[in-house]
mmCIF file of C-alpha atoms in Angstrom:
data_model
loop_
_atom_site.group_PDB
_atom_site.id
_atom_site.type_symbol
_atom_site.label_atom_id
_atom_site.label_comp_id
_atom_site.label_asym_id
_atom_site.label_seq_id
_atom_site.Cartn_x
_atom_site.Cartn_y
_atom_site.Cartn_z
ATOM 1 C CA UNK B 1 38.498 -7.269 13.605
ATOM 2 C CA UNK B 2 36.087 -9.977 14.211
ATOM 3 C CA UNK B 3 33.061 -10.459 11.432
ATOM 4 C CA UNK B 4 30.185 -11.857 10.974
ATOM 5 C CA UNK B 5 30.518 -14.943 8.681
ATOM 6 C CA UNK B 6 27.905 -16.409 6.645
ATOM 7 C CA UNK B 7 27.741 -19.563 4.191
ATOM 8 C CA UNK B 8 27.593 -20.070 1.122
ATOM 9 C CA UNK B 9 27.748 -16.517 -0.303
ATOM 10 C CA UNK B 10 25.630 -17.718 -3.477
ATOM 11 C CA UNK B 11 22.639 -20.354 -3.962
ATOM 12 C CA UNK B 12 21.006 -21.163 -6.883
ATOM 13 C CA UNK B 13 18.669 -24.088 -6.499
ATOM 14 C CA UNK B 14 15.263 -25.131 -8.466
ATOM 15 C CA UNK B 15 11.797 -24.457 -6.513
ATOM 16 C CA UNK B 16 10.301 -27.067 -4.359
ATOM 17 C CA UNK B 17 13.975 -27.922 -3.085
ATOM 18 C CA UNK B 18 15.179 -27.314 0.528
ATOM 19 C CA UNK B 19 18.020 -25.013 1.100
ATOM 20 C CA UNK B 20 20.201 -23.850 4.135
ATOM 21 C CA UNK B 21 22.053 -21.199 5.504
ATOM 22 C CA UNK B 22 24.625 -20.565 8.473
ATOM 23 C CA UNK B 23 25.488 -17.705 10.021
ATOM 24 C CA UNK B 24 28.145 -17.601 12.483
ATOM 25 C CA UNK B 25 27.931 -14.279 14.743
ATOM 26 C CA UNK B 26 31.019 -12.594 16.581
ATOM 27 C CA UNK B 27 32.437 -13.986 19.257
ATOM 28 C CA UNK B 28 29.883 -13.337 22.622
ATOM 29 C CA UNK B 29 27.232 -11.784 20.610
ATOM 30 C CA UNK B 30 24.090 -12.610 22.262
ATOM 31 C CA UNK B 31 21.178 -11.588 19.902
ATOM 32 C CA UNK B 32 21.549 -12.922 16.105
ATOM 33 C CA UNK B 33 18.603 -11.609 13.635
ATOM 34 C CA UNK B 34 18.042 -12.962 10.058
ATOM 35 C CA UNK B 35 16.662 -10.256 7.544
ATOM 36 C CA UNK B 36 15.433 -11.177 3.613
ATOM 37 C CA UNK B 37 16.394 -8.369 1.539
ATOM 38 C CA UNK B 38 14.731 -8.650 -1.830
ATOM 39 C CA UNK B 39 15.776 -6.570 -4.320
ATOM 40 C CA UNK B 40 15.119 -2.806 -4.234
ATOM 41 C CA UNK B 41 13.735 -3.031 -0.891
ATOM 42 C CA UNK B 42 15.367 -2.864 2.582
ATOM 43 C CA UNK B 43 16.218 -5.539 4.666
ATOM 44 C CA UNK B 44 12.953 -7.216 6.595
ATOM 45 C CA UNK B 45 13.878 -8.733 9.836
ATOM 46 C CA UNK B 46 13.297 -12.317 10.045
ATOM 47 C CA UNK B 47 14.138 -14.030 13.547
ATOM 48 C CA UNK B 48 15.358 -12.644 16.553
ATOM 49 C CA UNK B 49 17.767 -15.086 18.858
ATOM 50 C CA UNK B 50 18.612 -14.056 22.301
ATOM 51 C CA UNK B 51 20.904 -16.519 22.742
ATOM 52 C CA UNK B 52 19.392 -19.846 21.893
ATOM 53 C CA UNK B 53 15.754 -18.586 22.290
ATOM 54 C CA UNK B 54 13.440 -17.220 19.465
ATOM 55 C CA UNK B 55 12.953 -13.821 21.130
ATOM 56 C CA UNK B 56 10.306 -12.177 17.766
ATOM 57 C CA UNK B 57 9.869 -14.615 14.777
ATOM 58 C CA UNK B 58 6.524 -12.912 13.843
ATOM 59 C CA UNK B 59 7.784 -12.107 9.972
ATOM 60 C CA UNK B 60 9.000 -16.018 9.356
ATOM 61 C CA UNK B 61 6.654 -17.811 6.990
ATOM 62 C CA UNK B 62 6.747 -20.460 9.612
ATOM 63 C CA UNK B 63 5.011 -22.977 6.795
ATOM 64 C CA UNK B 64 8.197 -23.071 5.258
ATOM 65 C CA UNK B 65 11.016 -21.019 6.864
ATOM 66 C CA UNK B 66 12.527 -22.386 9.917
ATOM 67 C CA UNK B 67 15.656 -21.361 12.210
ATOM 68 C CA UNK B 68 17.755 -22.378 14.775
ATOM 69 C CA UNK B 69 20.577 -21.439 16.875
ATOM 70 C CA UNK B 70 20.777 -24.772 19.359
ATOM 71 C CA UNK B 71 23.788 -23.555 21.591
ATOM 72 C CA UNK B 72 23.278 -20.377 21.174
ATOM 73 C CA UNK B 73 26.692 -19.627 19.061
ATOM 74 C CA UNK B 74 25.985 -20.074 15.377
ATOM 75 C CA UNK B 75 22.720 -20.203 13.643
ATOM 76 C CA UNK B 76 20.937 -22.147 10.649
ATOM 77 C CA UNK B 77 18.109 -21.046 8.308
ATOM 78 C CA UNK B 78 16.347 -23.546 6.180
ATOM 79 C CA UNK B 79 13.384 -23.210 3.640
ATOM 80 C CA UNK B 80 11.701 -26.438 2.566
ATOM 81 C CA UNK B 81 10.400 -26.033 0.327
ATOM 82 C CA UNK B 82 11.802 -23.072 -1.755
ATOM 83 C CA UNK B 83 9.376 -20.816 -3.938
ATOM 84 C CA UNK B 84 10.336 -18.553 -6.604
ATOM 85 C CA UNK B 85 9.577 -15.526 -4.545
ATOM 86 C CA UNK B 86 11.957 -16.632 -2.015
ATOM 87 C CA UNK B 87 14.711 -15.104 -4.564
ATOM 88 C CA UNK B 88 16.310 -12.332 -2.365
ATOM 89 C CA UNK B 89 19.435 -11.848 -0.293
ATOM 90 C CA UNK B 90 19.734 -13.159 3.356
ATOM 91 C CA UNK B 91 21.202 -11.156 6.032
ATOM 92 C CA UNK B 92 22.684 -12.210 9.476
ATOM 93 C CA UNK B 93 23.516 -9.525 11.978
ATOM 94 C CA UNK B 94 24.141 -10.045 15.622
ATOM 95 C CA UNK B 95 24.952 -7.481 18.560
ATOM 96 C CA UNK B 96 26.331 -8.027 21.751
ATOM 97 C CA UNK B 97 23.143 -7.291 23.900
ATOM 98 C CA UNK B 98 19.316 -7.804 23.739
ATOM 99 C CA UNK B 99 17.859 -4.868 22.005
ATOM 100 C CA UNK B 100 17.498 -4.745 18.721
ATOM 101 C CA UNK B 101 18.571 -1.126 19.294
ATOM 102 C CA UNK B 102 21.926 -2.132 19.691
ATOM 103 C CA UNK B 103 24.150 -1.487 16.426
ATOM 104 C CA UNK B 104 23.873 -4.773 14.443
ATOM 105 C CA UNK B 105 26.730 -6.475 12.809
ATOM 106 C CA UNK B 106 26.033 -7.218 9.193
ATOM 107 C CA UNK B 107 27.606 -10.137 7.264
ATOM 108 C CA UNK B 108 27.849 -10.126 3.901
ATOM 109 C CA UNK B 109 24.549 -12.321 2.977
ATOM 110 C CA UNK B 110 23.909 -15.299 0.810
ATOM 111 C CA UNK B 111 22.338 -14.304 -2.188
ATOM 112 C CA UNK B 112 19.732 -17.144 -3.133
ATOM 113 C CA UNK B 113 18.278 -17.742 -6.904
ATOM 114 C CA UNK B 114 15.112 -19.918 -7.026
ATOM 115 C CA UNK B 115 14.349 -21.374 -10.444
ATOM 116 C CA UNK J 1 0.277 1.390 9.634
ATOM 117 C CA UNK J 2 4.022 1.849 10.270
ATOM 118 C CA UNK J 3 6.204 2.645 7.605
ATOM 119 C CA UNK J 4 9.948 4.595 7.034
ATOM 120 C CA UNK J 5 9.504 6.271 3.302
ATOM 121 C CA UNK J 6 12.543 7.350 1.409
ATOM 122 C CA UNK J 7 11.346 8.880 -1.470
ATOM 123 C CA UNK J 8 14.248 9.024 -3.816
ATOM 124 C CA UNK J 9 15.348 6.260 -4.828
ATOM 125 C CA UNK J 10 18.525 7.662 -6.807
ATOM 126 C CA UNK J 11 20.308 10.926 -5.874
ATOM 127 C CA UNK J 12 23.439 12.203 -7.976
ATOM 128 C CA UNK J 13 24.810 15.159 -6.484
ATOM 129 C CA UNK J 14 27.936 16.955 -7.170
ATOM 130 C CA UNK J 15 31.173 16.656 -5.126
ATOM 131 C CA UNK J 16 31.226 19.628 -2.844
ATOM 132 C CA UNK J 17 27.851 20.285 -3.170
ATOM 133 C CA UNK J 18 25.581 19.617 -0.045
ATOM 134 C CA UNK J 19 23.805 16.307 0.044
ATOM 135 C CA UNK J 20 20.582 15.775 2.038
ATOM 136 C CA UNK J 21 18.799 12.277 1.980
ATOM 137 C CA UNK J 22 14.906 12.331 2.967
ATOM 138 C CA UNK J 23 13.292 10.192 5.569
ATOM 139 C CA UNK J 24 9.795 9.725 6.517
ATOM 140 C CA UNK J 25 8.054 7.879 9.129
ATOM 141 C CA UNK J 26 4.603 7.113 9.908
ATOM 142 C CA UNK J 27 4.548 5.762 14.233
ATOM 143 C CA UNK J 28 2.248 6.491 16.363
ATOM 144 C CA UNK J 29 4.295 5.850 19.213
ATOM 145 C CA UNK J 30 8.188 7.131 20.617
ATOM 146 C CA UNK J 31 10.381 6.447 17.328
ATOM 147 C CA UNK J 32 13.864 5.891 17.445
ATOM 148 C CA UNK J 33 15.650 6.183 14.082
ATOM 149 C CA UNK J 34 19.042 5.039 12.377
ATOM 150 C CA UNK J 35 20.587 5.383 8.971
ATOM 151 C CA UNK J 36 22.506 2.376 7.830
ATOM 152 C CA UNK J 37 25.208 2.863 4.932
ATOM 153 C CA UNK J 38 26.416 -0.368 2.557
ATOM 154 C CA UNK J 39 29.385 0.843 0.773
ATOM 155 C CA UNK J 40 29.867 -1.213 -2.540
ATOM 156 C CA UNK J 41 30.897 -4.641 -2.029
ATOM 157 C CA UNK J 42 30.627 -4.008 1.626
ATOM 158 C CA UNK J 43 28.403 -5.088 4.467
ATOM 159 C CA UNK J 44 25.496 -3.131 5.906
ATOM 160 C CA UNK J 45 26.595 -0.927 8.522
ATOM 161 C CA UNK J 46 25.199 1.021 11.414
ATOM 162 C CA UNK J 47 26.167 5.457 10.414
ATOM 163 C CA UNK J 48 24.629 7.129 12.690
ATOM 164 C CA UNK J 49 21.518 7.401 15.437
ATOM 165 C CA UNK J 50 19.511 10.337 16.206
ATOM 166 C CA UNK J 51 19.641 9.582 20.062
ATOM 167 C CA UNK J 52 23.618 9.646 19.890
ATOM 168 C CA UNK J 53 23.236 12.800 17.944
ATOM 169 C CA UNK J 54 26.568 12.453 16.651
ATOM 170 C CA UNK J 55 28.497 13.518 13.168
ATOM 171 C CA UNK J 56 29.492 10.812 11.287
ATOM 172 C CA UNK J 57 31.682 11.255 8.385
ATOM 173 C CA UNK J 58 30.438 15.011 8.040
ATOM 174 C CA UNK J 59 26.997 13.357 7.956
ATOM 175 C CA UNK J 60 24.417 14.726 10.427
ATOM 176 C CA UNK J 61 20.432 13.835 11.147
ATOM 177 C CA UNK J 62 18.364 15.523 13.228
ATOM 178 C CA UNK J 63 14.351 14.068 14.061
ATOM 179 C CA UNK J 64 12.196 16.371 13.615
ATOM 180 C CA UNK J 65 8.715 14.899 14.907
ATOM 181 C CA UNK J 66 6.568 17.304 14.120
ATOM 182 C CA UNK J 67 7.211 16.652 10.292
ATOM 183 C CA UNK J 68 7.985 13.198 10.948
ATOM 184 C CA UNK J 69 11.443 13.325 9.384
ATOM 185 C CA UNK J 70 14.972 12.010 9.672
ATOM 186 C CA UNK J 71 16.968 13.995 7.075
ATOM 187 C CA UNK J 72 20.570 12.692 6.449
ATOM 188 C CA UNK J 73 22.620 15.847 5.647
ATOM 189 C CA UNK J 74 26.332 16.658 4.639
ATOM 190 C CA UNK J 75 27.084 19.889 3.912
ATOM 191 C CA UNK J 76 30.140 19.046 1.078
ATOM 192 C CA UNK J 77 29.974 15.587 -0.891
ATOM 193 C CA UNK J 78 32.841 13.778 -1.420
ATOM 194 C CA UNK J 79 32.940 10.678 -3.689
ATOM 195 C CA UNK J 80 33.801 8.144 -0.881
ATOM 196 C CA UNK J 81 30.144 9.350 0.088
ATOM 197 C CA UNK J 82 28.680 7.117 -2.665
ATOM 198 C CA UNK J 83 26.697 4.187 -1.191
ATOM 199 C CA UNK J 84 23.143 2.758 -0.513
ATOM 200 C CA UNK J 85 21.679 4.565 2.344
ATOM 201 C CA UNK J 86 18.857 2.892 4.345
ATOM 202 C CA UNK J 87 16.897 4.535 7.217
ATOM 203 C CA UNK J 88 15.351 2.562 9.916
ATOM 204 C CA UNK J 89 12.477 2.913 12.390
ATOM 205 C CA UNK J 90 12.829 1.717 15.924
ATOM 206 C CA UNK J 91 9.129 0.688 17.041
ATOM 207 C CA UNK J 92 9.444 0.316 20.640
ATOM 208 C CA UNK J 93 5.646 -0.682 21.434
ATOM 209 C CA UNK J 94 6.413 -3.839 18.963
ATOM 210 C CA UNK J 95 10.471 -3.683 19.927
ATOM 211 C CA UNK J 96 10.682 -3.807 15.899
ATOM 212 C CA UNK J 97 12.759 -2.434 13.086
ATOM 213 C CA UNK J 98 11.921 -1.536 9.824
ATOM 214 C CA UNK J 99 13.632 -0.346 7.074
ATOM 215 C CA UNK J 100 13.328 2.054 4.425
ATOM 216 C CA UNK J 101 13.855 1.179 0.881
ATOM 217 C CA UNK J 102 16.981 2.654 0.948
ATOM 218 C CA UNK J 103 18.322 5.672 -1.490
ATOM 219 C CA UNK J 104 21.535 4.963 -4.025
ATOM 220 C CA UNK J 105 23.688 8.213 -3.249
ATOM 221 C CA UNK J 106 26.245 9.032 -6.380
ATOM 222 C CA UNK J 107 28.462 11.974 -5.945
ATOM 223 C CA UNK J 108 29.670 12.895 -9.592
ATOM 224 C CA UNK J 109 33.206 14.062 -10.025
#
């Protein structure tokens, strides 16, 4: 059964350093969303793709956060420079169709430390 | 301002007993509303909808606008039941979701 995948699983890095993610939806998945989930919350949506287009990046801390999904396949989230309050755990999620209605595919995350 | 509340934040509950996890939304406008389940050690995933208005796993939700409420109910626990359970709001003026803070569900033996 096909998955999302996401890389690395765990990041621990000092503030004021840059750090990256990548999320690799399944196969023909239009729409990819990243969520932050910090802990004891629920998961706050990010970005919205539609293919390679930012379709809602209202929630991004656009000073710092960016994301990008250039072909429109798999998808990269940086933060440069990284704050201590950026400590949480990233989500990916895609679905096949626009709508963030759609059910949403969850990979496992990349849990990220700041120090 | 829009917001999914779930006020318990643990709920132990024995097996065979019935298990009902509160939801509350504040939206002006024509909600549409999910519960997601993460199983330990496994990924967030989509239980149930109210539009489907489906049983999932013995798990049912009906939305109930005029209290603003999206109950998750079961009417006999069973361990395998024990997971994080987060319910979502569909905003469809904003085409947002947000999600709840989620409720730890632990059926005791």
């Amino acid at each position: 059964e096909a998955e999302v995948a996401q890389s690395p699983r765990y990041k621990i890095t000092e503030k004021s350093q840059a750090v990256a993610f990548w999320c690799d939806p399944i196969s023909g998945h239009a729409t990819l969303y990243w969520y932050r989930q910090i802990l004891g919350q629920g998961p706050e949506l990010l970005v919205q793709f539609q293919d390679e287009s930012v379709v809602d990046d209202s929630q991004l801390p656009k000073d710092r956060f960016s994301a990008e999904r250039l072909k429109g396949v798999d998808s990269t989230l940086k933060i440069q420079p990284a704050e201590l309050g950026d400590s949480a755990m990233y989500l990916c999620a895609s679905s096949s169709t626009r709508g963030i209605t759609d059910t949403q595919y969850f990979g496992p995350g990349t849990r990220l430390t700041v120090l | 301002a829009q917001r999914v509340t779930q006020p318990e934040k643990l709920l132990s509950v024995f097996k065979g007993a019935p298990v009902e996890l509160k939801c509350n939304y504040s939206y002006s406008g024509s909600p549409e509303l999910f519960w997601y389940v993460q199983y330990s050690r496994q990924r967030l995933q989509l239980l149930l909808r109210h539009i489907s208005r489906e049983s999932i796993k013995g798990f049912t939700a009906d939305l109930n606008k005029g209290e603003t409420s999206f109950h998750l109910k079961k009417p006999f626990a069973q361990e395998e039941d024990s997971a994080m359970y987060y319910c979502a709001l569909y905003m469809n003026r904003d085409d947002k979701i947000i999600f709840g803070k989620g409720t730890r569900l632990h059926i005791l033996p």
